[in-house]
Amino acid sequence: YFRENRIIHCKWGFHTLFKNVKQSDYTELHYVFKKYLGGDSAYYRYNHGERLLKPEQQDWINNLFKQYGYTDNLEFDGDKDVYDW
């Protein structure tokens, strides 16, 4: 009943991601993004580093931006290595 000590690379913050988004895409992209994270409150917590995005979530977000045609500068504001409990 023990779990392996595994370190994962988590990220947080969205200012850099949305920096180059066109105004015409911003509203819809932001809505889908918030809905995926669980609403305004969860979005705020992930954006300010109170919660950390796991690698699977990071991949989903990167794929979402790629669907809208954004492939450059897909970087989050911060990152942190944590144990995967």
PDB file of N, CA and C in Angstrom:
ATOM      1  N   TYR A   1       0.813  -1.192   0.000  1.00  0.00           N
ATOM      2  CA  TYR A   1       0.000   0.000   0.000  1.00  0.00           C
ATOM      3  C   TYR A   1       0.859   1.260   0.000  1.00  0.00           C
ATOM      4  N   PHE A   2       1.999   1.172  -0.627  1.00  0.00           N
ATOM      5  CA  PHE A   2       2.875   2.319  -0.732  1.00  0.00           C
ATOM      6  C   PHE A   2       2.889   2.807  -2.169  1.00  0.00           C
ATOM      7  N   ARG A   3       3.048   4.100  -2.310  1.00  0.00           N
ATOM      8  CA  ARG A   3       3.168   4.682  -3.637  1.00  0.00           C
ATOM      9  C   ARG A   3       4.614   5.032  -3.898  1.00  0.00           C
ATOM     10  N   GLU A   4       4.995   4.934  -5.122  1.00  0.00           N
ATOM     11  CA  GLU A   4       6.353   5.270  -5.519  1.00  0.00           C
ATOM     12  C   GLU A   4       6.554   6.779  -5.419  1.00  0.00           C
ATOM     13  N   ASN A   5       7.699   7.185  -4.899  1.00  0.00           N
ATOM     14  CA  ASN A   5       8.036   8.607  -4.875  1.00  0.00           C
ATOM     15  C   ASN A   5       8.405   9.031  -6.287  1.00  0.00           C
ATOM     16  N   ARG A   6       7.527   9.783  -6.901  1.00  0.00           N
ATOM     17  CA  ARG A   6       7.731  10.218  -8.273  1.00  0.00           C
ATOM     18  C   ARG A   6       7.609  11.731  -8.316  1.00  0.00           C
ATOM     19  N   ILE A   7       8.561  12.367  -8.931  1.00  0.00           N
ATOM     20  CA  ILE A   7       8.534  13.828  -9.062  1.00  0.00           C
ATOM     21  C   ILE A   7       7.985  14.175 -10.439  1.00  0.00           C
ATOM     22  N   ILE A   8       7.039  15.118 -10.470  1.00  0.00           N
ATOM     23  CA  ILE A   8       6.478  15.584 -11.738  1.00  0.00           C
ATOM     24  C   ILE A   8       6.742  17.080 -11.879  1.00  0.00           C
ATOM     25  N   HIS A   9       6.788  17.523 -13.108  1.00  0.00           N
ATOM     26  CA  HIS A   9       7.059  18.926 -13.420  1.00  0.00           C
ATOM     27  C   HIS A   9       5.724  19.643 -13.637  1.00  0.00           C
ATOM     28  N   CYS A  10       5.304  20.425 -12.669  1.00  0.00           N
ATOM     29  CA  CYS A  10       4.031  21.146 -12.742  1.00  0.00           C
ATOM     30  C   CYS A  10       4.269  22.597 -13.137  1.00  0.00           C
ATOM     31  N   LYS A  11       3.236  23.211 -13.662  1.00  0.00           N
ATOM     32  CA  LYS A  11       3.321  24.617 -14.085  1.00  0.00           C
ATOM     33  C   LYS A  11       2.117  25.383 -13.590  1.00  0.00           C
ATOM     34  N   TRP A  12       2.215  26.720 -13.663  1.00  0.00           N
ATOM     35  CA  TRP A  12       1.130  27.601 -13.236  1.00  0.00           C
ATOM     36  C   TRP A  12       1.245  28.922 -13.989  1.00  0.00           C
ATOM     37  N   GLY A  13       0.158  29.679 -14.022  1.00  0.00           N
ATOM     38  CA  GLY A  13       0.145  31.020 -14.606  1.00  0.00           C
ATOM     39  C   GLY A  13      -0.118  31.038 -16.098  1.00  0.00           C
ATOM     40  N   PHE A  14      -0.973  31.976 -16.536  1.00  0.00           N
ATOM     41  CA  PHE A  14      -1.420  31.997 -17.930  1.00  0.00           C
ATOM     42  C   PHE A  14      -1.160  33.306 -18.665  1.00  0.00           C
ATOM     43  N   HIS A  15      -0.527  34.272 -18.041  1.00  0.00           N
ATOM     44  CA  HIS A  15      -0.323  35.567 -18.697  1.00  0.00           C
ATOM     45  C   HIS A  15       0.502  35.428 -19.977  1.00  0.00           C
ATOM     46  N   THR A  16       1.538  34.605 -19.937  1.00  0.00           N
ATOM     47  CA  THR A  16       2.385  34.403 -21.114  1.00  0.00           C
ATOM     48  C   THR A  16       1.623  33.680 -22.224  1.00  0.00           C
ATOM     49  N   LEU A  17       0.787  32.713 -21.856  1.00  0.00           N
ATOM     50  CA  LEU A  17       0.001  31.987 -22.850  1.00  0.00           C
ATOM     51  C   LEU A  17      -0.940  32.910 -23.621  1.00  0.00           C
ATOM     52  N   PHE A  18      -1.600  33.802 -22.913  1.00  0.00           N
ATOM     53  CA  PHE A  18      -2.607  34.669 -23.542  1.00  0.00           C
ATOM     54  C   PHE A  18      -2.013  35.962 -24.107  1.00  0.00           C
ATOM     55  N   LYS A  19      -0.721  36.139 -23.964  1.00  0.00           N
ATOM     56  CA  LYS A  19      -0.071  37.386 -24.373  1.00  0.00           C
ATOM     57  C   LYS A  19      -0.267  37.696 -25.857  1.00  0.00           C
ATOM     58  N   ASN A  20      -0.158  36.684 -26.713  1.00  0.00           N
ATOM     59  CA  ASN A  20      -0.220  36.913 -28.159  1.00  0.00           C
ATOM     60  C   ASN A  20      -1.527  36.436 -28.791  1.00  0.00           C
ATOM     61  N   VAL A  21      -2.551  36.202 -27.983  1.00  0.00           N
ATOM     62  CA  VAL A  21      -3.837  35.754 -28.518  1.00  0.00           C
ATOM     63  C   VAL A  21      -4.584  36.946 -29.120  1.00  0.00           C
ATOM     64  N   LYS A  22      -5.115  36.753 -30.309  1.00  0.00           N
ATOM     65  CA  LYS A  22      -5.893  37.807 -30.964  1.00  0.00           C
ATOM     66  C   LYS A  22      -7.179  38.060 -30.190  1.00  0.00           C
ATOM     67  N   GLN A  23      -7.624  39.287 -30.228  1.00  0.00           N
ATOM     68  CA  GLN A  23      -8.854  39.658 -29.530  1.00  0.00           C
ATOM     69  C   GLN A  23     -10.049  38.852 -30.028  1.00  0.00           C
ATOM     70  N   SER A  24     -10.062  38.522 -31.317  1.00  0.00           N
ATOM     71  CA  SER A  24     -11.184  37.766 -31.878  1.00  0.00           C
ATOM     72  C   SER A  24     -11.234  36.329 -31.341  1.00  0.00           C
ATOM     73  N   ASP A  25     -10.113  35.783 -30.915  1.00  0.00           N
ATOM     74  CA  ASP A  25     -10.062  34.426 -30.363  1.00  0.00           C
ATOM     75  C   ASP A  25     -10.131  34.400 -28.842  1.00  0.00           C
ATOM     76  N   TYR A  26      -9.833  35.511 -28.233  1.00  0.00           N
ATOM     77  CA  TYR A  26      -9.641  35.542 -26.780  1.00  0.00           C
ATOM     78  C   TYR A  26     -10.864  35.059 -25.994  1.00  0.00           C
ATOM     79  N   THR A  27     -12.034  35.581 -26.277  1.00  0.00           N
ATOM     80  CA  THR A  27     -13.229  35.269 -25.492  1.00  0.00           C
ATOM     81  C   THR A  27     -13.557  33.782 -25.527  1.00  0.00           C
ATOM     82  N   GLU A  28     -13.603  33.215 -26.718  1.00  0.00           N
ATOM     83  CA  GLU A  28     -13.947  31.789 -26.834  1.00  0.00           C
ATOM     84  C   GLU A  28     -12.858  30.900 -26.223  1.00  0.00           C
ATOM     85  N   LEU A  29     -11.609  31.204 -26.510  1.00  0.00           N
ATOM     86  CA  LEU A  29     -10.498  30.428 -25.977  1.00  0.00           C
ATOM     87  C   LEU A  29     -10.471  30.492 -24.451  1.00  0.00           C
ATOM     88  N   HIS A  30     -10.685  31.662 -23.921  1.00  0.00           N
ATOM     89  CA  HIS A  30     -10.698  31.862 -22.469  1.00  0.00           C
ATOM     90  C   HIS A  30     -11.855  31.094 -21.829  1.00  0.00           C
ATOM     91  N   TYR A  31     -13.010  31.088 -22.463  1.00  0.00           N
ATOM     92  CA  TYR A  31     -14.184  30.370 -21.949  1.00  0.00           C
ATOM     93  C   TYR A  31     -13.922  28.863 -21.895  1.00  0.00           C
ATOM     94  N   VAL A  32     -13.420  28.301 -22.986  1.00  0.00           N
ATOM     95  CA  VAL A  32     -13.135  26.859 -23.043  1.00  0.00           C
ATOM     96  C   VAL A  32     -12.067  26.500 -22.012  1.00  0.00           C
ATOM     97  N   PHE A  33     -11.088  27.333 -21.893  1.00  0.00           N
ATOM     98  CA  PHE A  33      -9.988  27.161 -20.954  1.00  0.00           C
ATOM     99  C   PHE A  33     -10.492  27.117 -19.517  1.00  0.00           C
ATOM    100  N   LYS A  34     -11.318  28.099 -19.143  1.00  0.00           N
ATOM    101  CA  LYS A  34     -11.880  28.157 -17.784  1.00  0.00           C
ATOM    102  C   LYS A  34     -12.788  26.963 -17.509  1.00  0.00           C
ATOM    103  N   LYS A  35     -13.578  26.595 -18.497  1.00  0.00           N
ATOM    104  CA  LYS A  35     -14.489  25.461 -18.335  1.00  0.00           C
ATOM    105  C   LYS A  35     -13.707  24.181 -18.071  1.00  0.00           C
ATOM    106  N   TYR A  36     -12.621  23.986 -18.769  1.00  0.00           N
ATOM    107  CA  TYR A  36     -11.784  22.794 -18.571  1.00  0.00           C
ATOM    108  C   TYR A  36     -11.216  22.759 -17.149  1.00  0.00           C
ATOM    109  N   LEU A  37     -10.802  23.908 -16.647  1.00  0.00           N
ATOM    110  CA  LEU A  37     -10.193  23.960 -15.316  1.00  0.00           C
ATOM    111  C   LEU A  37     -11.214  23.881 -14.185  1.00  0.00           C
ATOM    112  N   GLY A  38     -12.479  24.148 -14.476  1.00  0.00           N
ATOM    113  CA  GLY A  38     -13.506  24.019 -13.446  1.00  0.00           C
ATOM    114  C   GLY A  38     -14.153  25.321 -13.028  1.00  0.00           C
ATOM    115  N   GLY A  39     -14.002  26.373 -13.817  1.00  0.00           N
ATOM    116  CA  GLY A  39     -14.674  27.628 -13.508  1.00  0.00           C
ATOM    117  C   GLY A  39     -13.713  28.734 -13.099  1.00  0.00           C
ATOM    118  N   ASP A  40     -14.314  29.871 -12.737  1.00  0.00           N
ATOM    119  CA  ASP A  40     -13.533  31.067 -12.411  1.00  0.00           C
ATOM    120  C   ASP A  40     -12.620  30.876 -11.204  1.00  0.00           C
ATOM    121  N   SER A  41     -13.129  30.247 -10.168  1.00  0.00           N
ATOM    122  CA  SER A  41     -12.357  30.077  -8.945  1.00  0.00           C
ATOM    123  C   SER A  41     -11.131  29.199  -9.177  1.00  0.00           C
ATOM    124  N   ALA A  42     -11.319  28.096  -9.866  1.00  0.00           N
ATOM    125  CA  ALA A  42     -10.202  27.199 -10.161  1.00  0.00           C
ATOM    126  C   ALA A  42      -9.203  27.887 -11.094  1.00  0.00           C
ATOM    127  N   TYR A  43      -9.710  28.612 -12.086  1.00  0.00           N
ATOM    128  CA  TYR A  43      -8.838  29.346 -13.008  1.00  0.00           C
ATOM    129  C   TYR A  43      -7.944  30.310 -12.231  1.00  0.00           C
ATOM    130  N   TYR A  44      -8.530  31.045 -11.308  1.00  0.00           N
ATOM    131  CA  TYR A  44      -7.776  31.996 -10.490  1.00  0.00           C
ATOM    132  C   TYR A  44      -6.665  31.278  -9.725  1.00  0.00           C
ATOM    133  N   ARG A  45      -6.984  30.153  -9.121  1.00  0.00           N
ATOM    134  CA  ARG A  45      -5.995  29.418  -8.320  1.00  0.00           C
ATOM    135  C   ARG A  45      -4.847  28.862  -9.178  1.00  0.00           C
ATOM    136  N   TYR A  46      -5.154  28.350 -10.358  1.00  0.00           N
ATOM    137  CA  TYR A  46      -4.102  27.872 -11.246  1.00  0.00           C
ATOM    138  C   TYR A  46      -3.277  29.045 -11.793  1.00  0.00           C
ATOM    139  N   ASN A  47      -3.924  30.150 -12.040  1.00  0.00           N
ATOM    140  CA  ASN A  47      -3.237  31.310 -12.586  1.00  0.00           C
ATOM    141  C   ASN A  47      -2.266  31.926 -11.580  1.00  0.00           C
ATOM    142  N   HIS A  48      -2.595  31.872 -10.307  1.00  0.00           N
ATOM    143  CA  HIS A  48      -1.764  32.482  -9.274  1.00  0.00           C
ATOM    144  C   HIS A  48      -0.874  31.479  -8.534  1.00  0.00           C
ATOM    145  N   GLY A  49      -0.829  30.243  -8.985  1.00  0.00           N
ATOM    146  CA  GLY A  49       0.073  29.261  -8.418  1.00  0.00           C
ATOM    147  C   GLY A  49      -0.410  28.604  -7.139  1.00  0.00           C
ATOM    148  N   GLU A  50      -1.668  28.826  -6.770  1.00  0.00           N
ATOM    149  CA  GLU A  50      -2.223  28.149  -5.599  1.00  0.00           C
ATOM    150  C   GLU A  50      -2.474  26.675  -5.893  1.00  0.00           C
ATOM    151  N   ARG A  51      -2.757  26.383  -7.153  1.00  0.00           N
ATOM    152  CA  ARG A  51      -2.852  25.012  -7.653  1.00  0.00           C
ATOM    153  C   ARG A  51      -1.857  24.886  -8.795  1.00  0.00           C
ATOM    154  N   LEU A  52      -1.386  23.683  -9.019  1.00  0.00           N
ATOM    155  CA  LEU A  52      -0.404  23.455 -10.070  1.00  0.00           C
ATOM    156  C   LEU A  52      -0.976  22.530 -11.142  1.00  0.00           C
ATOM    157  N   LEU A  53      -0.648  22.841 -12.382  1.00  0.00           N
ATOM    158  CA  LEU A  53      -1.113  22.045 -13.517  1.00  0.00           C
ATOM    159  C   LEU A  53      -0.208  20.836 -13.701  1.00  0.00           C
ATOM    160  N   LYS A  54      -0.815  19.668 -13.711  1.00  0.00           N
ATOM    161  CA  LYS A  54      -0.074  18.433 -13.947  1.00  0.00           C
ATOM    162  C   LYS A  54       0.259  18.320 -15.438  1.00  0.00           C
ATOM    163  N   PRO A  55       1.215  17.454 -15.794  1.00  0.00           N
ATOM    164  CA  PRO A  55       1.607  17.324 -17.215  1.00  0.00           C
ATOM    165  C   PRO A  55       0.445  17.025 -18.165  1.00  0.00           C
ATOM    166  N   GLU A  56      -0.528  16.220 -17.731  1.00  0.00           N
ATOM    167  CA  GLU A  56      -1.672  15.917 -18.608  1.00  0.00           C
ATOM    168  C   GLU A  56      -2.484  17.182 -18.898  1.00  0.00           C
ATOM    169  N   GLN A  57      -2.657  18.021 -17.884  1.00  0.00           N
ATOM    170  CA  GLN A  57      -3.390  19.271 -18.065  1.00  0.00           C
ATOM    171  C   GLN A  57      -2.612  20.221 -18.973  1.00  0.00           C
ATOM    172  N   GLN A  58      -1.305  20.262 -18.802  1.00  0.00           N
ATOM    173  CA  GLN A  58      -0.465  21.115 -19.643  1.00  0.00           C
ATOM    174  C   GLN A  58      -0.587  20.704 -21.109  1.00  0.00           C
ATOM    175  N   ASP A  59      -0.583  19.403 -21.361  1.00  0.00           N
ATOM    176  CA  ASP A  59      -0.726  18.910 -22.732  1.00  0.00           C
ATOM    177  C   ASP A  59      -2.073  19.303 -23.325  1.00  0.00           C
ATOM    178  N   TRP A  60      -3.144  19.183 -22.535  1.00  0.00           N
ATOM    179  CA  TRP A  60      -4.469  19.538 -23.019  1.00  0.00           C
ATOM    180  C   TRP A  60      -4.521  21.021 -23.387  1.00  0.00           C
ATOM    181  N   ILE A  61      -3.958  21.851 -22.529  1.00  0.00           N
ATOM    182  CA  ILE A  61      -3.957  23.300 -22.766  1.00  0.00           C
ATOM    183  C   ILE A  61      -3.133  23.637 -24.008  1.00  0.00           C
ATOM    184  N   ASN A  62      -1.959  23.036 -24.146  1.00  0.00           N
ATOM    185  CA  ASN A  62      -1.134  23.283 -25.336  1.00  0.00           C
ATOM    186  C   ASN A  62      -1.858  22.858 -26.601  1.00  0.00           C
ATOM    187  N   ASN A  63      -2.549  21.726 -26.562  1.00  0.00           N
ATOM    188  CA  ASN A  63      -3.318  21.264 -27.729  1.00  0.00           C
ATOM    189  C   ASN A  63      -4.468  22.211 -28.054  1.00  0.00           C
ATOM    190  N   LEU A  64      -5.110  22.759 -27.031  1.00  0.00           N
ATOM    191  CA  LEU A  64      -6.188  23.731 -27.251  1.00  0.00           C
ATOM    192  C   LEU A  64      -5.662  24.957 -27.990  1.00  0.00           C
ATOM    193  N   PHE A  65      -4.546  25.480 -27.537  1.00  0.00           N
ATOM    194  CA  PHE A  65      -3.969  26.655 -28.198  1.00  0.00           C
ATOM    195  C   PHE A  65      -3.550  26.326 -29.632  1.00  0.00           C
ATOM    196  N   LYS A  66      -3.036  25.122 -29.855  1.00  0.00           N
ATOM    197  CA  LYS A  66      -2.648  24.722 -31.201  1.00  0.00           C
ATOM    198  C   LYS A  66      -3.859  24.618 -32.124  1.00  0.00           C
ATOM    199  N   GLN A  67      -5.011  24.196 -31.581  1.00  0.00           N
ATOM    200  CA  GLN A  67      -6.237  24.126 -32.381  1.00  0.00           C
ATOM    201  C   GLN A  67      -6.655  25.505 -32.880  1.00  0.00           C
ATOM    202  N   TYR A  68      -6.335  26.532 -32.107  1.00  0.00           N
ATOM    203  CA  TYR A  68      -6.659  27.902 -32.495  1.00  0.00           C
ATOM    204  C   TYR A  68      -5.540  28.533 -33.327  1.00  0.00           C
ATOM    205  N   GLY A  69      -4.487  27.785 -33.605  1.00  0.00           N
ATOM    206  CA  GLY A  69      -3.421  28.266 -34.465  1.00  0.00           C
ATOM    207  C   GLY A  69      -2.248  28.908 -33.746  1.00  0.00           C
ATOM    208  N   TYR A  70      -2.193  28.802 -32.440  1.00  0.00           N
ATOM    209  CA  TYR A  70      -1.103  29.396 -31.674  1.00  0.00           C
ATOM    210  C   TYR A  70      -0.090  28.311 -31.316  1.00  0.00           C
ATOM    211  N   THR A  71       1.078  28.410 -31.924  1.00  0.00           N
ATOM    212  CA  THR A  71       2.113  27.403 -31.691  1.00  0.00           C
ATOM    213  C   THR A  71       3.377  28.003 -31.077  1.00  0.00           C
ATOM    214  N   ASP A  72       3.532  29.301 -31.146  1.00  0.00           N
ATOM    215  CA  ASP A  72       4.717  29.965 -30.602  1.00  0.00           C
ATOM    216  C   ASP A  72       4.455  30.444 -29.184  1.00  0.00           C
ATOM    217  N   ASN A  73       5.495  30.440 -28.381  1.00  0.00           N
ATOM    218  CA  ASN A  73       5.448  30.966 -27.003  1.00  0.00           C
ATOM    219  C   ASN A  73       4.371  30.312 -26.148  1.00  0.00           C
ATOM    220  N   LEU A  74       4.209  29.010 -26.262  1.00  0.00           N
ATOM    221  CA  LEU A  74       3.257  28.297 -25.414  1.00  0.00           C
ATOM    222  C   LEU A  74       3.942  27.960 -24.093  1.00  0.00           C
ATOM    223  N   GLU A  75       4.141  29.005 -23.308  1.00  0.00           N
ATOM    224  CA  GLU A  75       4.828  28.854 -22.037  1.00  0.00           C
ATOM    225  C   GLU A  75       3.947  29.351 -20.909  1.00  0.00           C
ATOM    226  N   PHE A  76       4.071  28.713 -19.775  1.00  0.00           N
ATOM    227  CA  PHE A  76       3.352  29.135 -18.578  1.00  0.00           C
ATOM    228  C   PHE A  76       4.238  30.108 -17.806  1.00  0.00           C
ATOM    229  N   ASP A  77       3.664  30.780 -16.837  1.00  0.00           N
ATOM    230  CA  ASP A  77       4.408  31.802 -16.102  1.00  0.00           C
ATOM    231  C   ASP A  77       5.428  31.221 -15.135  1.00  0.00           C
ATOM    232  N   GLY A  78       5.157  30.060 -14.583  1.00  0.00           N
ATOM    233  CA  GLY A  78       6.081  29.476 -13.629  1.00  0.00           C
ATOM    234  C   GLY A  78       6.005  27.965 -13.633  1.00  0.00           C
ATOM    235  N   ASP A  79       6.993  27.352 -13.012  1.00  0.00           N
ATOM    236  CA  ASP A  79       6.995  25.897 -12.916  1.00  0.00           C
ATOM    237  C   ASP A  79       7.599  25.461 -11.587  1.00  0.00           C
ATOM    238  N   LYS A  80       7.315  24.212 -11.256  1.00  0.00           N
ATOM    239  CA  LYS A  80       7.758  23.687  -9.976  1.00  0.00           C
ATOM    240  C   LYS A  80       7.744  22.164 -10.035  1.00  0.00           C
ATOM    241  N   ASP A  81       8.782  21.557  -9.503  1.00  0.00           N
ATOM    242  CA  ASP A  81       8.831  20.102  -9.405  1.00  0.00           C
ATOM    243  C   ASP A  81       8.255  19.696  -8.043  1.00  0.00           C
ATOM    244  N   VAL A  82       7.287  18.779  -8.067  1.00  0.00           N
ATOM    245  CA  VAL A  82       6.640  18.335  -6.834  1.00  0.00           C
ATOM    246  C   VAL A  82       6.490  16.820  -6.852  1.00  0.00           C
ATOM    247  N   TYR A  83       6.288  16.263  -5.679  1.00  0.00           N
ATOM    248  CA  TYR A  83       6.016  14.836  -5.588  1.00  0.00           C
ATOM    249  C   TYR A  83       4.589  14.555  -6.035  1.00  0.00           C
ATOM    250  N   ASP A  84       4.409  13.492  -6.781  1.00  0.00           N
ATOM    251  CA  ASP A  84       3.085  13.084  -7.248  1.00  0.00           C
ATOM    252  C   ASP A  84       2.464  12.161  -6.210  1.00  0.00           C
ATOM    253  N   TRP A  85       1.702  12.702  -5.323  1.00  0.00           N
ATOM    254  CA  TRP A  85       1.037  11.918  -4.280  1.00  0.00           C
ATOM    255  C   TRP A  85      -0.295  11.555  -4.807  1.00  0.00           C
TER     256      TRP A  85
END
